[in-house]
Coordinates of C-alpha atoms in Angstrom, one line a residue:
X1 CA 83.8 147.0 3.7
X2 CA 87.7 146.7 3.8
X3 CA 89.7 145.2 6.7
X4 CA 91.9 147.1 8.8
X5 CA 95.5 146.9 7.9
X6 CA 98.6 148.9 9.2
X7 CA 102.2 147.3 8.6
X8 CA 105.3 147.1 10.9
X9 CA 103.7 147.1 13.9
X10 CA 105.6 145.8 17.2
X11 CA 103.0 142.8 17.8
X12 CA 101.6 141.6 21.2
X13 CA 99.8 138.6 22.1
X14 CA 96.2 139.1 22.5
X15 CA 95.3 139.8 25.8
X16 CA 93.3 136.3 26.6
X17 CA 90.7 138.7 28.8
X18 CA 89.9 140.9 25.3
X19 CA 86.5 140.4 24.0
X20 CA 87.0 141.1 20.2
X21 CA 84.8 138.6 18.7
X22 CA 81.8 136.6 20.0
X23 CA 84.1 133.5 18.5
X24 CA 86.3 134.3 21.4
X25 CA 83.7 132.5 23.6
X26 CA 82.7 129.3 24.2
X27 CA 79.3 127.8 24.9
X28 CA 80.4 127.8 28.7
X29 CA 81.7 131.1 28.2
X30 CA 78.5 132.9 27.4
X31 CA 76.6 130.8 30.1
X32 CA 78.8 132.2 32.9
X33 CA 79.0 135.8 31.2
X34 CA 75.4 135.7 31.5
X35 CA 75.4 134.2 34.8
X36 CA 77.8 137.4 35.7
X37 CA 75.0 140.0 34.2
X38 CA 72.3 138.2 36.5
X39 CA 74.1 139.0 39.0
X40 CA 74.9 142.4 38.2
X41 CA 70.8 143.1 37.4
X42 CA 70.6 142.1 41.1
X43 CA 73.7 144.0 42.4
X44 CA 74.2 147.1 40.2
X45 CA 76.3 149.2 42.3
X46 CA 79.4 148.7 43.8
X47 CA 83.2 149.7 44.3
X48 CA 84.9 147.0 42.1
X49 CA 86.3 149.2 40.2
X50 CA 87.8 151.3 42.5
X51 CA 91.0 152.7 41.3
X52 CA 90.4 151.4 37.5
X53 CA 90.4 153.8 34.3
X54 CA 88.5 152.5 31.3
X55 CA 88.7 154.6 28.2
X56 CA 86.5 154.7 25.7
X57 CA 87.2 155.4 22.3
X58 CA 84.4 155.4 20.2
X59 CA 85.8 156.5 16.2
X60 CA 81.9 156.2 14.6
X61 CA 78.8 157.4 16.2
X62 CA 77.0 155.4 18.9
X63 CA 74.6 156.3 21.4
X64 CA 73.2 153.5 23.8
X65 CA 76.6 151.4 23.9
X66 CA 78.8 154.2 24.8
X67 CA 76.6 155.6 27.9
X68 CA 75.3 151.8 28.8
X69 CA 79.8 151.1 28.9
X70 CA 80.1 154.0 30.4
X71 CA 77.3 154.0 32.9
X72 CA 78.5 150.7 33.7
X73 CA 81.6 152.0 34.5
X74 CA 80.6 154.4 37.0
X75 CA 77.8 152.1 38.8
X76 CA 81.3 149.7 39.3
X77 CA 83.1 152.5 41.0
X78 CA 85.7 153.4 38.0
X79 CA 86.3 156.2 35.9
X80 CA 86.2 157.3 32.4
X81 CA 88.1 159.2 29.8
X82 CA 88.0 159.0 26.0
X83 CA 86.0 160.4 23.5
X84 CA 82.6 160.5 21.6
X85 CA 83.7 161.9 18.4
X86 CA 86.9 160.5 16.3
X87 CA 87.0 164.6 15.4
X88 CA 87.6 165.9 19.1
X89 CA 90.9 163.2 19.2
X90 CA 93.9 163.6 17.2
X91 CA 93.1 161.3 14.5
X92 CA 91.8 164.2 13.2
X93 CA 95.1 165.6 12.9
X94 CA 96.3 162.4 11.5
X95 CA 97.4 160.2 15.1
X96 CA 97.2 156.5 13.6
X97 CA 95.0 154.0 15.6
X98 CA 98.3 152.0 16.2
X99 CA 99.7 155.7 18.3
X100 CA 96.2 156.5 19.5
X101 CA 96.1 152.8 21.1
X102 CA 99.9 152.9 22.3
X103 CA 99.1 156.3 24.0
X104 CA 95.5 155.6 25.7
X105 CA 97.0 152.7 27.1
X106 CA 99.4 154.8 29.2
X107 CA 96.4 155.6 30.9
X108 CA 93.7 153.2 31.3
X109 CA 93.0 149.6 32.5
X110 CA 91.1 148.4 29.7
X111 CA 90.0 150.3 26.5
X112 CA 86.3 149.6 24.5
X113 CA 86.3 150.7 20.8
X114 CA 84.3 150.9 18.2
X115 CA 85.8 151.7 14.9
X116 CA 84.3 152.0 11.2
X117 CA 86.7 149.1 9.8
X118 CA 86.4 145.5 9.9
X119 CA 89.3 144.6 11.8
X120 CA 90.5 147.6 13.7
X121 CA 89.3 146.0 17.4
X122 CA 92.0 143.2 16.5
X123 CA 94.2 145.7 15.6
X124 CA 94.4 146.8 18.7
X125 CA 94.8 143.8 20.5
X126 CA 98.4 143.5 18.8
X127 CA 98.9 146.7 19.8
X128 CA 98.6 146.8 23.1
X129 CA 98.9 144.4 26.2
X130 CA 95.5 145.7 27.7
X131 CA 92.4 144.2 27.1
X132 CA 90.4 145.6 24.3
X133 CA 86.7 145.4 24.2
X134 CA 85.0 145.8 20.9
X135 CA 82.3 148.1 20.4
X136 CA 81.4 147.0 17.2
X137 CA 84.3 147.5 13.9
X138 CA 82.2 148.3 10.8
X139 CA 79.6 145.4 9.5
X140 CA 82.1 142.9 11.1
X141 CA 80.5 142.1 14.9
X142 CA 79.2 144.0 18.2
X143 CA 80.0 141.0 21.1
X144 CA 78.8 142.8 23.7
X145 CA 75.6 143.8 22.1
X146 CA 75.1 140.3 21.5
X147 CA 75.4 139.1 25.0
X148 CA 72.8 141.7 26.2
X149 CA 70.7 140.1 23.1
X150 CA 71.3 136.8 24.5
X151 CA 70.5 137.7 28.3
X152 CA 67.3 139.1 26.5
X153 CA 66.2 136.0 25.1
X154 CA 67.1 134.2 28.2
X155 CA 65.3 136.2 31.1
X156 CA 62.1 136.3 28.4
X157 CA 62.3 132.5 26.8
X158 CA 63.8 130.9 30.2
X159 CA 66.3 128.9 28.1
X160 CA 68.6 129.7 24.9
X161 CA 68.1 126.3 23.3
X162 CA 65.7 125.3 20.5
X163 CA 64.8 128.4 19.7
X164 CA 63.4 129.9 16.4
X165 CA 65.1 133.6 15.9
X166 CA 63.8 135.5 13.2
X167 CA 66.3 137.9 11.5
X168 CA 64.7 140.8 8.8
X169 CA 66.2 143.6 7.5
X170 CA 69.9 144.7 7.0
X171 CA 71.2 140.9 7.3
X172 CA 74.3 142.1 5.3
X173 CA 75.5 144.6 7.1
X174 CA 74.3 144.1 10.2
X175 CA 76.7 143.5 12.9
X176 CA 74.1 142.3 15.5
X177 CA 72.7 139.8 13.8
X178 CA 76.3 138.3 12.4
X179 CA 77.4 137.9 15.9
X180 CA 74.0 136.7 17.6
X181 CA 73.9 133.8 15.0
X182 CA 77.6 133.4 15.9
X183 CA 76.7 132.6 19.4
X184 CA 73.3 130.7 18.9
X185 CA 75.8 128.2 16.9
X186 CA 76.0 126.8 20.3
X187 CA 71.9 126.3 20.9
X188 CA 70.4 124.5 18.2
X189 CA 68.0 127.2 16.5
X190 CA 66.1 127.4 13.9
X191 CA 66.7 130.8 11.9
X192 CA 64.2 132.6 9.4
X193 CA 66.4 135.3 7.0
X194 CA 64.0 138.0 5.8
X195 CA 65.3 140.3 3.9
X196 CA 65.6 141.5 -0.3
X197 CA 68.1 139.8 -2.1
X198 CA 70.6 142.8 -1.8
X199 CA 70.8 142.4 1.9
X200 CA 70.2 138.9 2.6
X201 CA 72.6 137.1 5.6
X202 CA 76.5 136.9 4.1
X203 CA 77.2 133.5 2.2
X204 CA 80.1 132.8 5.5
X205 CA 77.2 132.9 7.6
X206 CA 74.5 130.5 5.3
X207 CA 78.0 128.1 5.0
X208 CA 78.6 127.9 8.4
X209 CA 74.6 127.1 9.2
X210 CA 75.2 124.2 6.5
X211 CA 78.4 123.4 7.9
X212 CA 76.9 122.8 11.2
X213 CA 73.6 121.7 10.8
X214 CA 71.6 124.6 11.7
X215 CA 68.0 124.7 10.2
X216 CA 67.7 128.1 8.6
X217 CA 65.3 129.2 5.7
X218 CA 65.7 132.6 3.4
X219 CA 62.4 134.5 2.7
X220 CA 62.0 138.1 0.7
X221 CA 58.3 138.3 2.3
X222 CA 57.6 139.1 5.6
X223 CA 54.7 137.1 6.0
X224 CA 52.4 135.9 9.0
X225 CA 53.5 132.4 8.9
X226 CA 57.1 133.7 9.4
X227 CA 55.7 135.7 12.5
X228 CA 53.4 133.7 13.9
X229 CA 56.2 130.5 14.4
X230 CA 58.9 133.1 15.9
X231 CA 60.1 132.4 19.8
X232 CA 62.0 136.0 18.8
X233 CA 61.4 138.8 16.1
X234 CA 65.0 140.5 15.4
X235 CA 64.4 143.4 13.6
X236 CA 67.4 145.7 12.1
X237 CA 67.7 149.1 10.3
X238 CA 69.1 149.5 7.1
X239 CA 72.0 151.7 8.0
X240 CA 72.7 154.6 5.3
X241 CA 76.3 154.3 6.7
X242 CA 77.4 151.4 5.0
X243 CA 75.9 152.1 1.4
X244 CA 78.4 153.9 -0.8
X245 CA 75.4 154.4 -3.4
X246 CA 72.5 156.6 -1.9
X247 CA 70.6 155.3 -4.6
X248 CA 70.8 151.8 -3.5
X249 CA 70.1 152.9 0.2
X250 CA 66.7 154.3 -1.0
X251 CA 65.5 151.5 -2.7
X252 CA 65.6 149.2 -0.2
X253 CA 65.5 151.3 3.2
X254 CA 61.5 150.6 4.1
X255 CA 60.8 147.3 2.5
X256 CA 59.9 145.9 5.8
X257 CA 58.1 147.3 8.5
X258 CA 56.5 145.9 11.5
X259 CA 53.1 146.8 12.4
X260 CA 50.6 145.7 15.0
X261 CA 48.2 144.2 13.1
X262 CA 51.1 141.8 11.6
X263 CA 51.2 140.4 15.4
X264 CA 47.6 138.9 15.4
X265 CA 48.3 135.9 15.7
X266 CA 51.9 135.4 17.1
X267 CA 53.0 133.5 19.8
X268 CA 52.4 135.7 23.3
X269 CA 55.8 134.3 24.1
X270 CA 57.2 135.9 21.2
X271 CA 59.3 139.1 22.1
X272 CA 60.5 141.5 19.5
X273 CA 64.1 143.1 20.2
X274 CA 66.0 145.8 17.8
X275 CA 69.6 146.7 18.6
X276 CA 68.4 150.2 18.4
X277 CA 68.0 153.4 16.6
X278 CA 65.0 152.1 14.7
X279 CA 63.8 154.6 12.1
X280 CA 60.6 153.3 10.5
X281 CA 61.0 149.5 10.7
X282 CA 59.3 149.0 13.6
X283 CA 55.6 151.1 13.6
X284 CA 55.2 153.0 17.1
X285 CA 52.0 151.4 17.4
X286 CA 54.0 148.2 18.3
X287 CA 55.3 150.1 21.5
X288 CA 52.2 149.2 23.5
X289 CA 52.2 146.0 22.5
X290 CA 53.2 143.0 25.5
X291 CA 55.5 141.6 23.0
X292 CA 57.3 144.5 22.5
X293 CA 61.1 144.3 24.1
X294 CA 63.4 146.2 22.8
X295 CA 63.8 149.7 25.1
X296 CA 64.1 146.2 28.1
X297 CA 66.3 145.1 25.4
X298 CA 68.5 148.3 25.9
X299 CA 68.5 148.0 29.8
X300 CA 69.9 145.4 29.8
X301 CA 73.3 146.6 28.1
X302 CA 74.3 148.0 31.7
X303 CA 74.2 144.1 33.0
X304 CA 76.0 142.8 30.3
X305 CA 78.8 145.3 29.7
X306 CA 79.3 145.0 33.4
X307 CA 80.1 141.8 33.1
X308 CA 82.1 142.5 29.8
X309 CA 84.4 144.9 32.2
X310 CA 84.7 143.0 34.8
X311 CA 85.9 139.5 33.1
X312 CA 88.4 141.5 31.0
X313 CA 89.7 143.4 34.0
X314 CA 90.3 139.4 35.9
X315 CA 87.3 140.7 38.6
X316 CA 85.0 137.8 40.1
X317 CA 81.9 139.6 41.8
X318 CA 80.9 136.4 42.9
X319 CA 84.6 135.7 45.0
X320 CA 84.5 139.5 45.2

């Protein structure tokens, strides 16, 4: 996947309220974000946003993140504009993301992407002198899915420290996963890798586990043992969208799948999340199950990307 580059650009410095990578934050950074979505579980309405526009411009397809930002949005008292489909704006017509930025920002507060390119929410930061939230840019990161990950494991583990995160699937391409292990950095974890060798978790990733001292093993088997010593089961989809060969796609699309009976024997604590659409890595039969999390999982986008907004628009609720 190829980085976003455009040339000649009039540069700004990044607005220091944009949330572009979940490097951005710091360990006390996430605590107080998630502090902020507690908050917001408890308080979901109000008029904070009175007066404020967000736009949200979402170039690649997404579901859950744009109505949880949007929904959000509204529950905060603002409005929205933007679009759903790259093919309704004028970048159909040819508009570069540098004039689609320059011109959105005319109207709106803050604007949330997400973009097919590596790169492109950074872009935008130099771009513009609004805050910029990404949305997720290609197989790069998602930060705000990440902090609704993390408020996950904290309301269901009570802590974020010393826990053992189980990653299988799309560990290549998937954004989730890159970021959530960029923030658990901060929590000593133990992480298991399950995936095939074509999709296993990028070498930056394995180097900066090494680099830090963060206990992390690689498996190609899905096996009890690997369930049964999870705190958290993280299970992805292989997304067709990022395979230029069909073929390769096929091969590997339903190598794992989670079924009921793998569960047995796992930890009742454990709870299974999926950043959502699953397809057929996760067996319905698992729905019922007590450890099953991940439509909670979901819910709690709204409390997280209200936070997201309100720190990158300088709001306090708790001074508010």
């Amino acid at each position: 996947m190829r980085n976003f580059v455009e040339s000649n650009q009039e540069s700004f410095p990044m607005n220091s309220h944009s949330l572009v990578a979940i490097d951005d934050l710091s360990r006390q950074d996430i605590l107080a974000m998630l502090e902020r979505a507690r908050y917001f579980e408890q308080h979901p309405n109000s008029h904070l946003l009175d007066g404020r526009v967000v736009a949200t411009l979402f170039f690649e397809p997404s579901t859950r993140t744009r109505l949880s930002f949007e929904t959000a949005v509204n529950r905060l008292g603002g409005r929205v504009i933007g679009f759903s489909d790259a093919s309704t704006s004028s970048t159909s017509k040819g508009e570069t993301l540098k004039d689609t930025i320059k011109m959105v920002s005319n109207y709106a507060d803050l604007i949330v992407m997400r973009h097919h390119l590596e790169g492109a929410a950074q872009y935008a930061t130099e771009v513009t002198d609004i805050p910029i939230v990404n949305a997720g840019d290609g197989a790069n990161q998602h930060p705000s899915q990440t902090l609704l990950d993390l408020y996950s494991l904290l309301k269901t583990q009570g802590t974020l420290d010393g826990l053992t995160i189980t990653m299988v699937g799309d560990l290549k391409y998937g954004r989730t996963v890159h970021s959530l292990l960029m923030a658990l950095r901060f929590f000593s974890p133990k992480f298991n890798f399950v995936s095939c060798p074509e999709l296993r978790m990028p070498r930056e990733y394995i180097d900066l586990c090494d680099k830090l001292g963060i206990e992390y093993h690689e498996y190609t088997d899905f096996s009890p043992e690997v369930i049964n010593e999870s705190d958290i089961l993280y299970m992805t989809r292989v997304q067709r969208e990022r395979f230029s060969d069909i073929m390769e796609y096929e091969r590997v699309k339903n190598l794992y799948t989670l079924r009921r009976s793998m569960l047995a024997d796992a930890k009742p604590t454990m709870k299974i999340l999926h950043p959502l659409p699953r397809v057929n890595e996760i067996s319905q039969d698992v729905d019922d199950d007590p450890r099953a999390y991940y439509f909670q999982q979901a819910g709690n986008g709204l409390f997280a990307r209200q936070a997201i907004i309100t720190n990158a628009l300088g709001i306090d609720p708790l001074k508010s």
